[in-house]
């Protein structure tokens, strides 16, 4: 028995059309899971990656800036897969402005996707997972779950909140067979970090602090997601696992 094997598992990844969500969906498929892909954009590329691994993919069109699609996402996944074993709350956005100028709209938009949708999707998933005997929930947190950052107040609040929520849900559901954990990605090359990468001084300053010597590549997140989604993590509850090239160790 390989404890990292996800054969026969049904996974649901939000925001899976690009970046880290796409890489996580592909990694779960390579480990054996069939993967539902929920998001507001076209999932064709990710669907192809899942199918290239020999697994099935289900694209689900859903805008998580409101709670409207939450029940439907879980219901469609269960109707397709017969169950729900793994939820990865990956969809997320960021808005950049000085705290002194930050608007209510930029506060609400980020909190709604990064924190509110993640909580209510976790609730909807756990309502399926608990009766079926268990499951795994993996929240995509951030270094801003540990640090303050600058010019991203709602992002830092949402990701710090997500870390707290990960611990609360772990406390409530660990005894019911549901593992709730988080991954804190370091600085990865994705759409989310385009503004930082375009600013050469910021890019190089960040790079200089990364002990691994390079910005994260999306495929470098997959192993942690497979681990936390697998039986290998059955006794792991409420952790926020940095995958950051050593950034926090510095
Ligand atoms: P990305 O912008 O490429 O991906 C974000 C994903 O979320 C996209 O698929 C997007 O369509 C989806 N999304 C955004 N708003 C949505 C909505 N309203 N409804 C449905 N889907 C929505 O960036 P990424 O870096 O791949 O980000 C993925 C996650 O990783 C985010 O939660 C982000 O905060 C987190 N993260 C990224 C980094 C990094 O360095 N790239 C670091 C720490 C955390």
PDB file of C-alpha atoms in Angstrom, residues 68-234:
ATOM      1  CA  UNK A  68     -24.537  31.451  -4.912  1.00  0.00           C
ATOM      2  CA  UNK A  69     -22.620  28.561  -6.589  1.00  0.00           C
ATOM      3  CA  UNK A  70     -21.334  26.865  -3.420  1.00  0.00           C
ATOM      4  CA  UNK A  71     -24.021  24.180  -2.999  1.00  0.00           C
ATOM      5  CA  UNK A  72     -24.175  23.578  -6.750  1.00  0.00           C
ATOM      6  CA  UNK A  73     -20.402  22.991  -7.003  1.00  0.00           C
ATOM      7  CA  UNK A  74     -20.483  20.304  -4.332  1.00  0.00           C
ATOM      8  CA  UNK A  75     -23.720  18.762  -5.645  1.00  0.00           C
ATOM      9  CA  UNK A  76     -22.390  18.563  -9.226  1.00  0.00           C
ATOM     10  CA  UNK A  77     -19.147  16.999  -8.006  1.00  0.00           C
ATOM     11  CA  UNK A  78     -20.983  14.359  -5.963  1.00  0.00           C
ATOM     12  CA  UNK A  79     -23.453  13.653  -8.802  1.00  0.00           C
ATOM     13  CA  UNK A  80     -20.481  13.070 -11.119  1.00  0.00           C
ATOM     14  CA  UNK A  81     -18.105  11.259  -8.774  1.00  0.00           C
ATOM     15  CA  UNK A  82     -20.512   9.602  -6.366  1.00  0.00           C
ATOM     16  CA  UNK A  83     -18.700  11.128  -3.364  1.00  0.00           C
ATOM     17  CA  UNK A  84     -16.298  13.908  -2.354  1.00  0.00           C
ATOM     18  CA  UNK A  85     -12.961  13.007  -0.761  1.00  0.00           C
ATOM     19  CA  UNK A  86     -10.758  16.070  -1.249  1.00  0.00           C
ATOM     20  CA  UNK A  87     -11.504  19.808  -1.391  1.00  0.00           C
ATOM     21  CA  UNK A  88      -8.740  22.273  -2.254  1.00  0.00           C
ATOM     22  CA  UNK A  89      -9.778  25.877  -1.603  1.00  0.00           C
ATOM     23  CA  UNK A  90      -7.362  27.530  -4.012  1.00  0.00           C
ATOM     24  CA  UNK A  91      -9.340  30.320  -5.728  1.00  0.00           C
ATOM     25  CA  UNK A  92      -8.002  33.649  -4.556  1.00  0.00           C
ATOM     26  CA  UNK A  93      -7.453  37.244  -5.559  1.00  0.00           C
ATOM     27  CA  UNK A  94      -5.282  40.127  -4.424  1.00  0.00           C
ATOM     28  CA  UNK A  95      -5.747  43.923  -4.552  1.00  0.00           C
ATOM     29  CA  UNK A  96      -2.800  46.255  -4.074  1.00  0.00           C
ATOM     30  CA  UNK A  97      -2.989  49.767  -2.643  1.00  0.00           C
ATOM     31  CA  UNK A  98      -1.540  51.650   0.313  1.00  0.00           C
ATOM     32  CA  UNK A  99      -3.542  50.983   3.485  1.00  0.00           C
ATOM     33  CA  UNK A 100      -4.196  54.720   3.796  1.00  0.00           C
ATOM     34  CA  UNK A 101      -6.086  54.724   0.469  1.00  0.00           C
ATOM     35  CA  UNK A 102      -7.598  51.216   0.561  1.00  0.00           C
ATOM     36  CA  UNK A 103     -11.257  51.045  -0.476  1.00  0.00           C
ATOM     37  CA  UNK A 104     -14.184  49.087   0.928  1.00  0.00           C
ATOM     38  CA  UNK A 105     -14.670  47.501  -2.504  1.00  0.00           C
ATOM     39  CA  UNK A 106     -11.110  46.125  -2.484  1.00  0.00           C
ATOM     40  CA  UNK A 107     -11.611  44.904   1.071  1.00  0.00           C
ATOM     41  CA  UNK A 108     -14.877  43.071   0.337  1.00  0.00           C
ATOM     42  CA  UNK A 109     -13.837  41.577  -3.010  1.00  0.00           C
ATOM     43  CA  UNK A 110     -10.797  39.867  -1.523  1.00  0.00           C
ATOM     44  CA  UNK A 111     -12.456  38.731   1.704  1.00  0.00           C
ATOM     45  CA  UNK A 112     -15.426  37.297  -0.204  1.00  0.00           C
ATOM     46  CA  UNK A 113     -13.346  34.999  -2.443  1.00  0.00           C
ATOM     47  CA  UNK A 114     -10.368  34.201  -0.216  1.00  0.00           C
ATOM     48  CA  UNK A 115     -12.149  33.692   3.103  1.00  0.00           C
ATOM     49  CA  UNK A 116     -15.950  33.632   2.925  1.00  0.00           C
ATOM     50  CA  UNK A 117     -16.220  31.299  -0.073  1.00  0.00           C
ATOM     51  CA  UNK A 118     -13.521  29.031   1.373  1.00  0.00           C
ATOM     52  CA  UNK A 119     -15.435  28.696   4.636  1.00  0.00           C
ATOM     53  CA  UNK A 120     -18.827  27.959   3.100  1.00  0.00           C
ATOM     54  CA  UNK A 121     -17.354  25.543   0.536  1.00  0.00           C
ATOM     55  CA  UNK A 122     -15.630  23.734   3.406  1.00  0.00           C
ATOM     56  CA  UNK A 123     -18.946  23.579   5.247  1.00  0.00           C
ATOM     57  CA  UNK A 124     -20.772  22.207   2.185  1.00  0.00           C
ATOM     58  CA  UNK A 125     -17.969  19.675   1.613  1.00  0.00           C
ATOM     59  CA  UNK A 126     -17.862  18.546   5.240  1.00  0.00           C
ATOM     60  CA  UNK A 127     -21.622  17.964   5.180  1.00  0.00           C
ATOM     61  CA  UNK A 128     -20.851  15.280   2.551  1.00  0.00           C
ATOM     62  CA  UNK A 129     -17.548  14.066   3.982  1.00  0.00           C
ATOM     63  CA  UNK A 130     -18.661  13.463   7.556  1.00  0.00           C
ATOM     64  CA  UNK A 131     -21.562  11.098   6.673  1.00  0.00           C
ATOM     65  CA  UNK A 132     -19.359   9.235   4.164  1.00  0.00           C
ATOM     66  CA  UNK A 133     -16.717   8.642   6.860  1.00  0.00           C
ATOM     67  CA  UNK A 134     -14.115  11.352   6.244  1.00  0.00           C
ATOM     68  CA  UNK A 135     -12.250  13.536   3.807  1.00  0.00           C
ATOM     69  CA  UNK A 136      -9.456  16.048   3.332  1.00  0.00           C
ATOM     70  CA  UNK A 137      -9.708  19.818   3.049  1.00  0.00           C
ATOM     71  CA  UNK A 138      -6.643  21.787   1.963  1.00  0.00           C
ATOM     72  CA  UNK A 139      -6.757  25.573   2.106  1.00  0.00           C
ATOM     73  CA  UNK A 140      -4.276  27.583   0.064  1.00  0.00           C
ATOM     74  CA  UNK A 141      -3.023  30.144   2.554  1.00  0.00           C
ATOM     75  CA  UNK A 142       0.051  32.372   2.076  1.00  0.00           C
ATOM     76  CA  UNK A 143       3.186  33.720   3.703  1.00  0.00           C
ATOM     77  CA  UNK A 144       0.784  36.539   4.596  1.00  0.00           C
ATOM     78  CA  UNK A 145      -0.814  34.029   6.980  1.00  0.00           C
ATOM     79  CA  UNK A 146       2.373  34.567   9.042  1.00  0.00           C
ATOM     80  CA  UNK A 147       3.691  37.967   7.964  1.00  0.00           C
ATOM     81  CA  UNK A 148       2.268  41.447   7.441  1.00  0.00           C
ATOM     82  CA  UNK A 149       3.366  42.382   3.951  1.00  0.00           C
ATOM     83  CA  UNK A 150       2.729  45.838   2.509  1.00  0.00           C
ATOM     84  CA  UNK A 151      -0.025  47.367   0.327  1.00  0.00           C
ATOM     85  CA  UNK A 152      -2.303  44.286   0.514  1.00  0.00           C
ATOM     86  CA  UNK A 153      -4.389  44.775   3.683  1.00  0.00           C
ATOM     87  CA  UNK A 154      -7.388  42.668   2.669  1.00  0.00           C
ATOM     88  CA  UNK A 155      -5.151  39.917   1.309  1.00  0.00           C
ATOM     89  CA  UNK A 156      -3.176  39.702   4.563  1.00  0.00           C
ATOM     90  CA  UNK A 157      -6.393  39.766   6.596  1.00  0.00           C
ATOM     91  CA  UNK A 158      -7.960  37.048   4.436  1.00  0.00           C
ATOM     92  CA  UNK A 159      -4.952  34.730   4.489  1.00  0.00           C
ATOM     93  CA  UNK A 160      -4.335  35.240   8.223  1.00  0.00           C
ATOM     94  CA  UNK A 161      -8.037  34.519   8.709  1.00  0.00           C
ATOM     95  CA  UNK A 162      -7.782  31.401   6.572  1.00  0.00           C
ATOM     96  CA  UNK A 163      -4.986  30.077   8.796  1.00  0.00           C
ATOM     97  CA  UNK A 164      -7.153  30.604  11.877  1.00  0.00           C
ATOM     98  CA  UNK A 165     -10.128  29.029  10.179  1.00  0.00           C
ATOM     99  CA  UNK A 166      -7.991  26.019   9.234  1.00  0.00           C
ATOM    100  CA  UNK A 167      -7.220  25.493  12.917  1.00  0.00           C
ATOM    101  CA  UNK A 168     -10.839  25.971  14.032  1.00  0.00           C
ATOM    102  CA  UNK A 169     -12.210  23.544  11.450  1.00  0.00           C
ATOM    103  CA  UNK A 170      -9.509  21.022  12.340  1.00  0.00           C
ATOM    104  CA  UNK A 171     -10.577  21.203  15.985  1.00  0.00           C
ATOM    105  CA  UNK A 172     -14.247  20.675  15.104  1.00  0.00           C
ATOM    106  CA  UNK A 173     -13.851  17.985  12.436  1.00  0.00           C
ATOM    107  CA  UNK A 174     -10.670  16.011  13.295  1.00  0.00           C
ATOM    108  CA  UNK A 175     -12.745  13.668  15.449  1.00  0.00           C
ATOM    109  CA  UNK A 176     -15.144  13.146  12.548  1.00  0.00           C
ATOM    110  CA  UNK A 177     -12.503  11.923  10.089  1.00  0.00           C
ATOM    111  CA  UNK A 178     -12.068  15.173   8.192  1.00  0.00           C
ATOM    112  CA  UNK A 179      -8.527  16.567   8.019  1.00  0.00           C
ATOM    113  CA  UNK A 180      -8.361  20.335   7.545  1.00  0.00           C
ATOM    114  CA  UNK A 181      -4.922  21.731   6.759  1.00  0.00           C
ATOM    115  CA  UNK A 182      -3.390  24.532   4.716  1.00  0.00           C
ATOM    116  CA  UNK A 183      -0.437  25.152   2.443  1.00  0.00           C
ATOM    117  CA  UNK A 184       1.345  28.494   2.590  1.00  0.00           C
ATOM    118  CA  UNK A 185       3.008  28.986  -0.793  1.00  0.00           C
ATOM    119  CA  UNK A 186       6.000  31.258  -0.912  1.00  0.00           C
ATOM    120  CA  UNK A 187       6.625  33.454  -3.951  1.00  0.00           C
ATOM    121  CA  UNK A 188       5.511  31.522  -7.054  1.00  0.00           C
ATOM    122  CA  UNK A 189       5.512  32.692 -10.656  1.00  0.00           C
ATOM    123  CA  UNK A 190       1.775  32.999 -11.458  1.00  0.00           C
ATOM    124  CA  UNK A 191      -0.758  35.666 -12.483  1.00  0.00           C
ATOM    125  CA  UNK A 192      -1.120  36.518  -8.787  1.00  0.00           C
ATOM    126  CA  UNK A 193       2.478  37.780  -8.631  1.00  0.00           C
ATOM    127  CA  UNK A 194       2.728  39.470 -12.062  1.00  0.00           C
ATOM    128  CA  UNK A 195       2.890  42.948 -10.505  1.00  0.00           C
ATOM    129  CA  UNK A 196       5.793  41.925  -8.255  1.00  0.00           C
ATOM    130  CA  UNK A 197       7.650  40.198 -11.077  1.00  0.00           C
ATOM    131  CA  UNK A 198       7.219  43.245 -13.316  1.00  0.00           C
ATOM    132  CA  UNK A 199       8.866  45.408 -10.633  1.00  0.00           C
ATOM    133  CA  UNK A 200      12.478  44.292 -11.071  1.00  0.00           C
ATOM    134  CA  UNK A 201      13.673  45.787  -7.789  1.00  0.00           C
ATOM    135  CA  UNK A 202      10.953  43.948  -5.804  1.00  0.00           C
ATOM    136  CA  UNK A 203      11.489  40.740  -7.771  1.00  0.00           C
ATOM    137  CA  UNK A 204      15.216  40.737  -7.088  1.00  0.00           C
ATOM    138  CA  UNK A 205      14.821  41.722  -3.418  1.00  0.00           C
ATOM    139  CA  UNK A 206      12.427  38.814  -2.902  1.00  0.00           C
ATOM    140  CA  UNK A 207      14.711  36.428  -4.762  1.00  0.00           C
ATOM    141  CA  UNK A 208      17.668  37.442  -2.603  1.00  0.00           C
ATOM    142  CA  UNK A 209      15.811  36.247   0.507  1.00  0.00           C
ATOM    143  CA  UNK A 210      14.785  32.825  -0.848  1.00  0.00           C
ATOM    144  CA  UNK A 211      17.290  30.210   0.382  1.00  0.00           C
ATOM    145  CA  UNK A 212      16.363  27.854  -2.482  1.00  0.00           C
ATOM    146  CA  UNK A 213      17.639  30.516  -4.884  1.00  0.00           C
ATOM    147  CA  UNK A 214      14.615  30.695  -7.193  1.00  0.00           C
ATOM    148  CA  UNK A 215      10.982  31.781  -7.204  1.00  0.00           C
ATOM    149  CA  UNK A 216       8.586  28.846  -6.866  1.00  0.00           C
ATOM    150  CA  UNK A 217       7.479  27.021  -9.993  1.00  0.00           C
ATOM    151  CA  UNK A 218       3.808  25.957  -9.875  1.00  0.00           C
ATOM    152  CA  UNK A 219       4.713  22.253 -10.158  1.00  0.00           C
ATOM    153  CA  UNK A 220       6.667  22.600  -6.890  1.00  0.00           C
ATOM    154  CA  UNK A 221       3.400  22.935  -4.928  1.00  0.00           C
ATOM    155  CA  UNK A 222       1.905  19.591  -6.020  1.00  0.00           C
ATOM    156  CA  UNK A 223       3.672  17.240  -3.626  1.00  0.00           C
ATOM    157  CA  UNK A 224       2.454  19.049  -0.513  1.00  0.00           C
ATOM    158  CA  UNK A 225      -1.124  19.019  -1.842  1.00  0.00           C
ATOM    159  CA  UNK A 226      -0.958  15.283  -2.567  1.00  0.00           C
ATOM    160  CA  UNK A 227       0.466  14.610   0.894  1.00  0.00           C
ATOM    161  CA  UNK A 228      -2.227  16.577   2.739  1.00  0.00           C
ATOM    162  CA  UNK A 229      -4.924  14.932   0.550  1.00  0.00           C
ATOM    163  CA  UNK A 230      -3.705  11.404   1.216  1.00  0.00           C
ATOM    164  CA  UNK A 231      -3.821   8.739   3.910  1.00  0.00           C
ATOM    165  CA  UNK A 232      -0.207   9.668   4.694  1.00  0.00           C
ATOM    166  CA  UNK A 233      -1.649  12.763   6.427  1.00  0.00           C
ATOM    167  CA  UNK A 234      -4.418  10.980   8.360  1.00  0.00           C
TER     168      UNK A 234
END
